[in-house]
mmCIF file of C-alpha atoms in Angstrom:
data_model
loop_
_atom_site.group_PDB
_atom_site.id
_atom_site.type_symbol
_atom_site.label_atom_id
_atom_site.label_comp_id
_atom_site.label_asym_id
_atom_site.label_seq_id
_atom_site.Cartn_x
_atom_site.Cartn_y
_atom_site.Cartn_z
ATOM 1 C CA MET E 148 3.554 -49.792 -10.833
ATOM 2 C CA SER E 149 2.348 -46.519 -12.348
ATOM 3 C CA LYS E 150 0.499 -46.672 -15.610
ATOM 4 C CA THR E 151 2.301 -45.302 -18.640
ATOM 5 C CA TYR E 152 1.102 -43.669 -21.818
ATOM 6 C CA LYS E 153 2.614 -42.594 -25.130
ATOM 7 C CA ALA E 154 2.229 -39.180 -26.711
ATOM 8 C CA THR E 155 3.803 -36.924 -29.322
ATOM 9 C CA GLY E 156 4.228 -33.387 -28.075
ATOM 10 C CA ILE E 157 6.049 -30.088 -28.389
ATOM 11 C CA ASN E 158 7.591 -28.352 -25.377
ATOM 12 C CA LEU E 159 5.939 -25.003 -24.693
ATOM 13 C CA LYS E 160 7.385 -24.214 -21.295
ATOM 14 C CA ALA E 161 10.282 -25.476 -19.186
ATOM 15 C CA ILE E 162 11.192 -24.468 -15.650
ATOM 16 C CA ALA E 163 13.780 -25.729 -13.186
ATOM 17 C CA PHE E 164 12.428 -28.252 -10.716
ATOM 18 C CA GLY E 165 14.280 -29.644 -7.735
ATOM 19 C CA GLU E 166 18.049 -30.030 -7.893
ATOM 20 C CA SER E 167 18.439 -31.254 -11.467
ATOM 21 C CA ASP E 168 14.999 -31.828 -13.020
ATOM 22 C CA ARG E 169 12.851 -29.773 -15.369
ATOM 23 C CA LEU E 170 9.090 -29.379 -15.253
ATOM 24 C CA LEU E 171 7.794 -29.344 -18.827
ATOM 25 C CA THR E 172 4.490 -28.118 -20.178
ATOM 26 C CA VAL E 173 3.925 -30.016 -23.399
ATOM 27 C CA LEU E 174 1.232 -29.696 -26.059
ATOM 28 C CA THR E 175 0.451 -33.225 -27.250
ATOM 29 C CA ARG E 176 -1.703 -34.375 -30.123
ATOM 30 C CA GLU E 177 -3.340 -37.112 -28.079
ATOM 31 C CA PHE E 178 -3.933 -35.585 -24.631
ATOM 32 C CA GLY E 179 -3.732 -31.812 -25.038
ATOM 33 C CA LEU E 180 -1.605 -30.090 -22.421
ATOM 34 C CA ILE E 181 0.395 -32.257 -20.045
ATOM 35 C CA ARG E 182 2.804 -31.245 -17.283
ATOM 36 C CA ALA E 183 5.551 -33.750 -16.608
ATOM 37 C CA ILE E 184 8.913 -33.967 -14.882
ATOM 38 C CA ALA E 185 11.978 -34.577 -17.036
ATOM 39 C CA PRO E 186 14.199 -36.207 -14.380
ATOM 40 C CA GLY E 187 17.836 -35.154 -14.398
ATOM 41 C CA ALA E 188 17.336 -32.974 -17.503
ATOM 42 C CA ARG E 189 19.603 -30.241 -16.101
ATOM 43 C CA LYS E 190 22.548 -32.574 -15.609
ATOM 44 C CA PRO E 191 25.326 -32.062 -18.193
ATOM 45 C CA LYS E 192 25.223 -35.596 -19.592
ATOM 46 C CA SER E 193 21.467 -36.171 -19.336
ATOM 47 C CA SER E 194 19.792 -37.751 -22.357
ATOM 48 C CA LEU E 195 16.742 -35.581 -21.610
ATOM 49 C CA GLY E 196 18.718 -32.318 -21.577
ATOM 50 C CA ALA E 197 18.380 -31.356 -25.245
ATOM 51 C CA ARG E 198 15.022 -33.110 -25.511
ATOM 52 C CA SER E 199 13.561 -30.821 -22.840
ATOM 53 C CA GLY E 200 14.385 -27.605 -24.708
ATOM 54 C CA MET E 201 11.814 -25.156 -26.017
ATOM 55 C CA PHE E 202 9.962 -26.129 -29.204
ATOM 56 C CA VAL E 203 11.428 -29.622 -29.357
ATOM 57 C CA VAL E 204 8.991 -32.273 -30.607
ATOM 58 C CA ASN E 205 9.357 -35.648 -28.920
ATOM 59 C CA ASP E 206 7.750 -39.048 -28.942
ATOM 60 C CA LEU E 207 7.228 -39.547 -25.217
ATOM 61 C CA LEU E 208 6.687 -42.396 -22.848
ATOM 62 C CA VAL E 209 5.204 -40.942 -19.680
ATOM 63 C CA ALA E 210 4.507 -42.560 -16.330
ATOM 64 C CA LYS E 211 1.413 -41.312 -14.587
ATOM 65 C CA GLY E 212 2.072 -39.991 -11.106
ATOM 66 C CA LYS E 213 -0.072 -38.998 -8.157
ATOM 67 C CA ASN E 214 0.638 -35.284 -8.557
ATOM 68 C CA LEU E 215 2.928 -34.946 -11.565
ATOM 69 C CA ASP E 216 3.635 -37.299 -14.437
ATOM 70 C CA LYS E 217 7.212 -38.312 -15.208
ATOM 71 C CA ILE E 218 8.884 -38.675 -18.603
ATOM 72 C CA THR E 219 10.642 -42.027 -18.743
ATOM 73 C CA GLN E 220 11.642 -41.982 -22.422
ATOM 74 C CA ALA E 221 11.869 -39.296 -25.099
ATOM 75 C CA GLN E 222 12.847 -39.558 -28.725
ATOM 76 C CA THR E 223 13.215 -36.299 -30.643
ATOM 77 C CA VAL E 224 11.125 -36.129 -33.800
ATOM 78 C CA LYS E 225 11.791 -32.521 -34.788
ATOM 79 C CA ASN E 226 13.274 -29.276 -33.536
ATOM 80 C CA TYR E 227 13.563 -25.743 -34.897
ATOM 81 C CA PRO E 228 17.230 -24.669 -34.769
ATOM 82 C CA GLY E 229 16.580 -21.673 -37.036
ATOM 83 C CA ILE E 230 14.281 -20.163 -34.409
ATOM 84 C CA ALA E 231 16.808 -20.368 -31.594
ATOM 85 C CA LYS E 232 19.438 -18.563 -33.696
ATOM 86 C CA ASP E 233 17.334 -15.430 -34.273
ATOM 87 C CA LEU E 234 16.003 -13.350 -31.388
ATOM 88 C CA GLY E 235 13.116 -11.928 -33.424
ATOM 89 C CA LYS E 236 11.927 -15.378 -34.492
ATOM 90 C CA LEU E 237 12.355 -16.686 -30.950
ATOM 91 C CA ALA E 238 10.277 -13.834 -29.493
ATOM 92 C CA ALA E 239 7.552 -14.411 -32.099
ATOM 93 C CA SER E 240 7.509 -18.147 -31.385
ATOM 94 C CA GLN E 241 7.263 -17.618 -27.625
ATOM 95 C CA TYR E 242 4.444 -15.126 -28.292
ATOM 96 C CA LEU E 243 2.467 -17.767 -30.193
ATOM 97 C CA ALA E 244 3.260 -20.364 -27.532
ATOM 98 C CA GLU E 245 1.700 -18.166 -24.853
ATOM 99 C CA ILE E 246 -1.516 -17.944 -26.860
ATOM 100 C CA VAL E 247 -1.511 -21.717 -27.314
ATOM 101 C CA LEU E 248 -1.093 -22.152 -23.552
ATOM 102 C CA CYS E 249 -4.176 -19.966 -23.026
ATOM 103 C CA GLN E 250 -6.225 -21.969 -25.523
ATOM 104 C CA ALA E 251 -5.133 -25.547 -24.937
ATOM 105 C CA ILE E 252 -6.914 -27.866 -22.551
ATOM 106 C CA SER E 253 -5.861 -31.091 -20.826
ATOM 107 C CA GLU E 254 -7.020 -34.666 -21.293
ATOM 108 C CA GLN E 255 -8.519 -34.050 -24.710
ATOM 109 C CA PRO E 256 -6.985 -34.459 -28.186
ATOM 110 C CA GLN E 257 -5.584 -31.193 -29.557
ATOM 111 C CA ILE E 258 -4.638 -32.279 -33.068
ATOM 112 C CA GLU E 259 -5.743 -29.102 -34.871
ATOM 113 C CA LEU E 260 -4.073 -26.790 -32.376
ATOM 114 C CA TYR E 261 -0.899 -28.871 -32.400
ATOM 115 C CA GLU E 262 -0.682 -28.912 -36.197
ATOM 116 C CA LEU E 263 -1.495 -25.207 -36.562
ATOM 117 C CA PHE E 264 1.126 -24.179 -34.029
ATOM 118 C CA THR E 265 3.890 -26.372 -35.447
ATOM 119 C CA GLU E 266 3.059 -25.171 -38.974
ATOM 120 C CA HIS E 267 3.532 -21.553 -37.926
ATOM 121 C CA LEU E 268 6.807 -22.393 -36.197
ATOM 122 C CA HIS E 269 7.963 -23.960 -39.461
ATOM 123 C CA ARG E 270 7.021 -20.814 -41.378
ATOM 124 C CA LEU E 271 8.783 -18.527 -38.902
ATOM 125 C CA GLU E 272 11.927 -20.641 -39.021
ATOM 126 C CA ASN E 273 12.099 -20.335 -42.806
ATOM 127 C CA VAL E 274 11.791 -16.544 -42.917
ATOM 128 C CA SER E 275 14.947 -14.896 -44.188
ATOM 129 C CA ASN E 276 16.894 -13.343 -41.311
ATOM 130 C CA SER E 277 17.141 -10.094 -43.277
ATOM 131 C CA GLN E 278 13.354 -9.730 -43.622
ATOM 132 C CA SER E 279 12.231 -8.561 -40.177
ATOM 133 C CA SER E 280 8.902 -7.304 -41.538
ATOM 134 C CA ASP E 281 8.148 -10.868 -42.660
ATOM 135 C CA VAL E 282 8.673 -12.127 -39.097
ATOM 136 C CA LEU E 283 6.064 -9.632 -37.935
ATOM 137 C CA SER E 284 3.643 -10.504 -40.721
ATOM 138 C CA TYR E 285 3.943 -14.237 -39.994
ATOM 139 C CA LEU E 286 3.492 -13.530 -36.287
ATOM 140 C CA ALA E 287 0.308 -11.542 -36.978
ATOM 141 C CA HIS E 288 -0.941 -14.315 -39.250
ATOM 142 C CA GLY E 289 -0.245 -16.923 -36.592
ATOM 143 C CA VAL E 290 -2.112 -14.933 -33.948
ATOM 144 C CA PHE E 291 -5.078 -14.430 -36.268
ATOM 145 C CA GLN E 292 -5.260 -18.099 -37.227
ATOM 146 C CA LEU E 293 -5.035 -19.246 -33.599
ATOM 147 C CA LEU E 294 -7.884 -16.897 -32.727
ATOM 148 C CA ALA E 295 -9.900 -18.289 -35.628
ATOM 149 C CA LEU E 296 -9.327 -21.850 -34.425
ATOM 150 C CA GLY E 297 -10.610 -20.828 -31.003
ATOM 151 C CA GLY E 298 -13.737 -19.198 -32.447
ATOM 152 C CA LEU E 299 -12.523 -15.697 -31.640
ATOM 153 C CA THR E 300 -11.887 -14.343 -35.126
ATOM 154 C CA PRO E 301 -11.911 -10.535 -35.089
ATOM 155 C CA GLN E 302 -14.468 -9.115 -37.481
ATOM 156 C CA VAL E 303 -12.744 -7.301 -40.355
ATOM 157 C CA GLU E 304 -15.272 -7.483 -43.189
ATOM 158 C CA VAL E 305 -18.487 -6.042 -41.716
ATOM 159 C CA CYS E 306 -19.365 -3.446 -39.095
ATOM 160 C CA CYS E 307 -19.841 -5.027 -35.670
ATOM 161 C CA LEU E 308 -22.702 -2.613 -34.945
ATOM 162 C CA THR E 309 -24.741 -2.790 -38.144
ATOM 163 C CA GLN E 310 -23.486 -6.101 -39.628
ATOM 164 C CA GLN E 311 -23.227 -4.276 -42.965
ATOM 165 C CA PRO E 312 -20.228 -4.920 -45.267
ATOM 166 C CA LEU E 313 -17.448 -2.356 -45.088
ATOM 167 C CA GLU E 314 -16.514 -1.066 -48.527
ATOM 168 C CA LEU E 315 -12.909 0.080 -48.865
ATOM 169 C CA ASP E 316 -12.466 3.469 -50.510
ATOM 170 C CA PHE E 317 -9.013 3.419 -52.073
ATOM 171 C CA THR E 318 -9.572 6.861 -53.635
ATOM 172 C CA ASN E 319 -9.994 8.652 -50.303
ATOM 173 C CA PRO E 320 -6.741 9.050 -48.331
ATOM 174 C CA LYS E 321 -8.768 10.144 -45.275
ATOM 175 C CA TRP E 322 -10.946 7.008 -45.202
ATOM 176 C CA ARG E 323 -10.887 5.353 -41.778
ATOM 177 C CA VAL E 324 -12.647 2.539 -39.974
ATOM 178 C CA GLY E 325 -12.747 2.011 -36.234
ATOM 179 C CA PHE E 326 -11.540 -1.125 -34.511
ATOM 180 C CA SER E 327 -13.288 -1.923 -31.249
ATOM 181 C CA ILE E 328 -11.670 -4.561 -29.069
ATOM 182 C CA ASN E 329 -14.674 -5.027 -26.787
ATOM 183 C CA ALA E 330 -17.169 -5.108 -29.705
ATOM 184 C CA GLY E 331 -15.132 -7.710 -31.577
ATOM 185 C CA GLY E 332 -13.618 -5.946 -34.565
ATOM 186 C CA THR E 333 -14.257 -3.302 -37.187
ATOM 187 C CA VAL E 334 -16.810 -0.560 -36.647
ATOM 188 C CA CYS E 335 -18.138 2.006 -39.130
ATOM 189 C CA LEU E 336 -17.274 5.333 -37.516
ATOM 190 C CA GLY E 337 -20.465 6.955 -38.828
ATOM 191 C CA ALA E 338 -22.649 4.228 -37.335
ATOM 192 C CA TRP E 339 -20.688 4.396 -34.075
ATOM 193 C CA LYS E 340 -21.210 8.155 -33.769
ATOM 194 C CA ARG E 341 -24.942 7.830 -34.505
ATOM 195 C CA ARG E 342 -25.320 5.001 -31.978
ATOM 196 C CA ARG E 343 -23.472 6.998 -29.344
ATOM 197 C CA GLN E 344 -25.560 10.109 -29.950
ATOM 198 C CA HIS E 345 -28.759 8.070 -29.746
ATOM 199 C CA THR E 346 -27.695 6.596 -26.394
ATOM 200 C CA GLU E 347 -26.825 10.029 -25.030
ATOM 201 C CA ASN E 348 -30.171 11.446 -26.190
ATOM 202 C CA LEU E 349 -32.074 8.522 -24.671
ATOM 203 C CA SER E 350 -30.314 8.977 -21.347
ATOM 204 C CA PHE E 351 -30.998 12.695 -21.407
ATOM 205 C CA ASP E 352 -34.712 12.191 -22.158
ATOM 206 C CA ILE E 353 -35.167 9.649 -19.347
ATOM 207 C CA ASN E 354 -33.374 11.749 -16.759
ATOM 208 C CA ASN E 355 -35.265 14.901 -17.685
ATOM 209 C CA ASN E 356 -38.735 13.617 -18.584
ATOM 210 C CA THR E 357 -40.383 15.243 -15.582
ATOM 211 C CA ARG E 358 -38.953 18.708 -15.910
ATOM 212 C CA ASN E 359 -41.931 20.143 -17.776
ATOM 213 C CA TYR E 360 -44.561 18.657 -15.459
ATOM 214 C CA PRO E 361 -46.652 21.159 -13.387
ATOM 215 C CA ALA E 362 -45.507 21.525 -9.772
ATOM 216 C CA ALA E 363 -48.684 19.897 -8.412
ATOM 217 C CA VAL E 364 -48.103 16.836 -10.604
ATOM 218 C CA LYS E 365 -44.441 16.562 -9.609
ATOM 219 C CA GLU E 366 -45.389 16.491 -5.927
ATOM 220 C CA ASN E 367 -47.602 13.429 -6.459
ATOM 221 C CA LEU E 368 -45.146 11.483 -8.641
ATOM 222 C CA PRO E 369 -43.808 8.271 -7.047
ATOM 223 C CA THR E 370 -40.145 8.363 -6.144
ATOM 224 C CA TYR E 371 -38.282 5.583 -7.893
ATOM 225 C CA GLU E 372 -35.197 5.205 -10.021
ATOM 226 C CA THR E 373 -35.518 4.417 -13.713
ATOM 227 C CA ILE E 374 -32.862 1.960 -14.876
ATOM 228 C CA VAL E 375 -32.117 1.557 -18.572
ATOM 229 C CA HIS E 376 -30.326 -1.608 -19.708
ATOM 230 C CA THR E 377 -28.153 -1.140 -22.793
ATOM 231 C CA GLN E 378 -25.459 -3.218 -24.426
ATOM 232 C CA GLU E 379 -21.878 -2.401 -23.560
ATOM 233 C CA GLU E 380 -20.855 0.599 -25.607
ATOM 234 C CA ALA E 381 -18.361 -0.159 -28.348
ATOM 235 C CA LYS E 382 -15.104 1.614 -27.596
ATOM 236 C CA ILE E 383 -12.948 2.642 -30.526
ATOM 237 C CA SER E 384 -9.503 1.327 -29.704
ATOM 238 C CA TYR E 385 -7.835 2.096 -33.046
ATOM 239 C CA GLN E 386 -8.595 3.756 -36.354
ATOM 240 C CA LEU E 387 -7.340 1.917 -39.437
ATOM 241 C CA ASN E 388 -6.835 3.277 -42.949
ATOM 242 C CA VAL E 389 -7.558 1.351 -46.143
ATOM 243 C CA ALA E 390 -4.139 -0.313 -46.348
ATOM 244 C CA GLN E 391 -4.192 -1.379 -42.700
ATOM 245 C CA LEU E 392 -7.666 -2.900 -42.947
ATOM 246 C CA GLN E 393 -6.626 -4.737 -46.109
ATOM 247 C CA MET E 394 -3.643 -6.154 -44.200
ATOM 248 C CA MET E 395 -6.035 -7.410 -41.517
ATOM 249 C CA ARG E 396 -8.261 -9.015 -44.133
ATOM 250 C CA ASN E 397 -5.306 -10.798 -45.720
ATOM 251 C CA LEU E 398 -4.769 -12.563 -42.384
ATOM 252 C CA LEU E 399 -8.021 -14.446 -42.991
ATOM 253 C CA LYS E 400 -6.275 -16.492 -45.672
ATOM 254 C CA PRO E 401 -4.844 -19.837 -44.520
ATOM 255 C CA LEU E 402 -1.511 -19.173 -46.269
ATOM 256 C CA MET E 403 0.434 -15.997 -45.602
ATOM 257 C CA ILE E 404 2.144 -14.393 -48.588
ATOM 258 C CA PRO E 405 4.977 -11.983 -47.724
ATOM 259 C CA SER E 406 3.985 -8.399 -48.472
ATOM 260 C CA ASN E 407 5.799 -5.136 -49.097
ATOM 261 C CA GLU E 408 4.294 -3.448 -46.051
ATOM 262 C CA SER E 409 6.720 -1.760 -43.674
ATOM 263 C CA LYS E 410 7.782 -2.993 -40.267
ATOM 264 C CA ASP E 411 5.915 -0.083 -38.688
ATOM 265 C CA ALA E 412 2.686 -1.127 -40.410
ATOM 266 C CA TRP E 413 3.016 -4.713 -39.181
ATOM 267 C CA LEU E 414 3.901 -3.548 -35.677
ATOM 268 C CA LEU E 415 0.616 -1.644 -35.607
ATOM 269 C CA ILE E 416 -1.334 -4.714 -36.749
ATOM 270 C CA GLU E 417 0.445 -6.827 -34.126
ATOM 271 C CA ARG E 418 -0.445 -4.272 -31.451
ATOM 272 C CA VAL E 419 -4.125 -4.343 -32.458
ATOM 273 C CA LEU E 420 -4.190 -8.163 -32.371
ATOM 274 C CA ARG E 421 -2.252 -8.250 -29.108
ATOM 275 C CA HIS E 422 -4.774 -6.110 -27.258
ATOM 276 C CA TYR E 423 -7.675 -7.978 -28.865
ATOM 277 C CA THR E 424 -6.203 -11.352 -27.862
ATOM 278 C CA GLN E 425 -5.442 -10.320 -24.292
ATOM 279 C CA TYR E 426 -8.963 -8.938 -23.852
ATOM 280 C CA HIS E 427 -10.819 -11.942 -25.270
ATOM 281 C CA LEU E 428 -8.576 -14.688 -23.850
ATOM 282 C CA GLY E 429 -8.151 -12.941 -20.522
ATOM 283 C CA CYS E 430 -4.407 -13.464 -20.415
ATOM 284 C CA SER E 431 -1.319 -11.280 -20.702
ATOM 285 C CA ILE E 432 1.204 -11.950 -23.482
ATOM 286 C CA ARG E 433 4.510 -11.340 -21.737
ATOM 287 C CA SER E 434 6.612 -12.081 -24.827
ATOM 288 C CA ALA E 435 5.062 -9.057 -26.530
ATOM 289 C CA THR E 436 7.535 -6.852 -24.648
ATOM 290 C CA LEU E 437 10.342 -8.696 -26.457
ATOM 291 C CA ILE E 438 8.719 -7.848 -29.777
ATOM 292 C CA ASP E 439 8.543 -4.187 -28.790
ATOM 293 C CA SER E 440 12.110 -3.943 -27.541
ATOM 294 C CA TYR E 441 13.728 -6.050 -30.249
ATOM 295 C CA PHE E 442 12.184 -4.433 -33.298
ATOM 296 C CA ALA E 443 12.272 -0.908 -31.889
ATOM 297 C CA THR E 444 15.906 -1.148 -30.741
ATOM 298 C CA ASN E 445 17.362 -3.137 -33.612
ATOM 299 C CA HIS E 446 15.247 -1.973 -36.491
ATOM 300 C CA ASP E 447 14.148 1.558 -35.540
ATOM 301 C CA ALA E 448 10.516 0.455 -35.721
ATOM 302 C CA ILE E 449 8.634 2.800 -33.421
ATOM 303 C CA ILE E 450 4.854 3.085 -33.238
#
């Protein structure tokens, strides 16, 4: 007889399997990610039908199998009906779930990740349906906090090049700071320009250091290639103004407080975090297209 184990988990992914089963990917507190068959879940009268839905939390009894485990019992602990009733909330929740799937590992406890994810689902569910900008702000906060848990917090308080604090100038409407995805966060544009000019000058000097040598000397010079090793150049992906950088800094706080920022402003912040997350986790967030289409089509939010 196969060994069985108990776990509490939330469904992150469900796909049809065989004639009437579902294959679930579940984030559990005790064992991290597990993949298990919910037998007969697609049958109309199956007791596992509703329990195998997205974002349903179950107490599970699972039988270990040779290739795939099998759910033998499931008792629902919690679900999020408010998310399923709103397309914007559903898209945001699926977005966060994709990040969790990239971060989670198997056969190890994932208590912090489990609790953080379910907490953000709870917050999204409770957002007023009329406040679409709040859905975006809570989504951005969830992304930021998941990155922080994974040790990938984008730098938003100091320059990634100089490690010097960035002082916000609220009196200058033209004040801007760069955001470099490959460098890991905010970059002082002045420091970036100086660093770039220095690199260009260094390359020019190395490639042209023999031009002024006498002809007789040049003839006797050894022929070899000079290779200069430098760090990957920081690429400026976005430029943020004072208000936008302050929005990013507010995401550092463990509790998100709804703000008066526009949907367009939060869509920009989401786009910055999306590209940062995809680059550093090495995965594509497919649900992001739902965010783009839903908020642009239904709320005239165009970047």
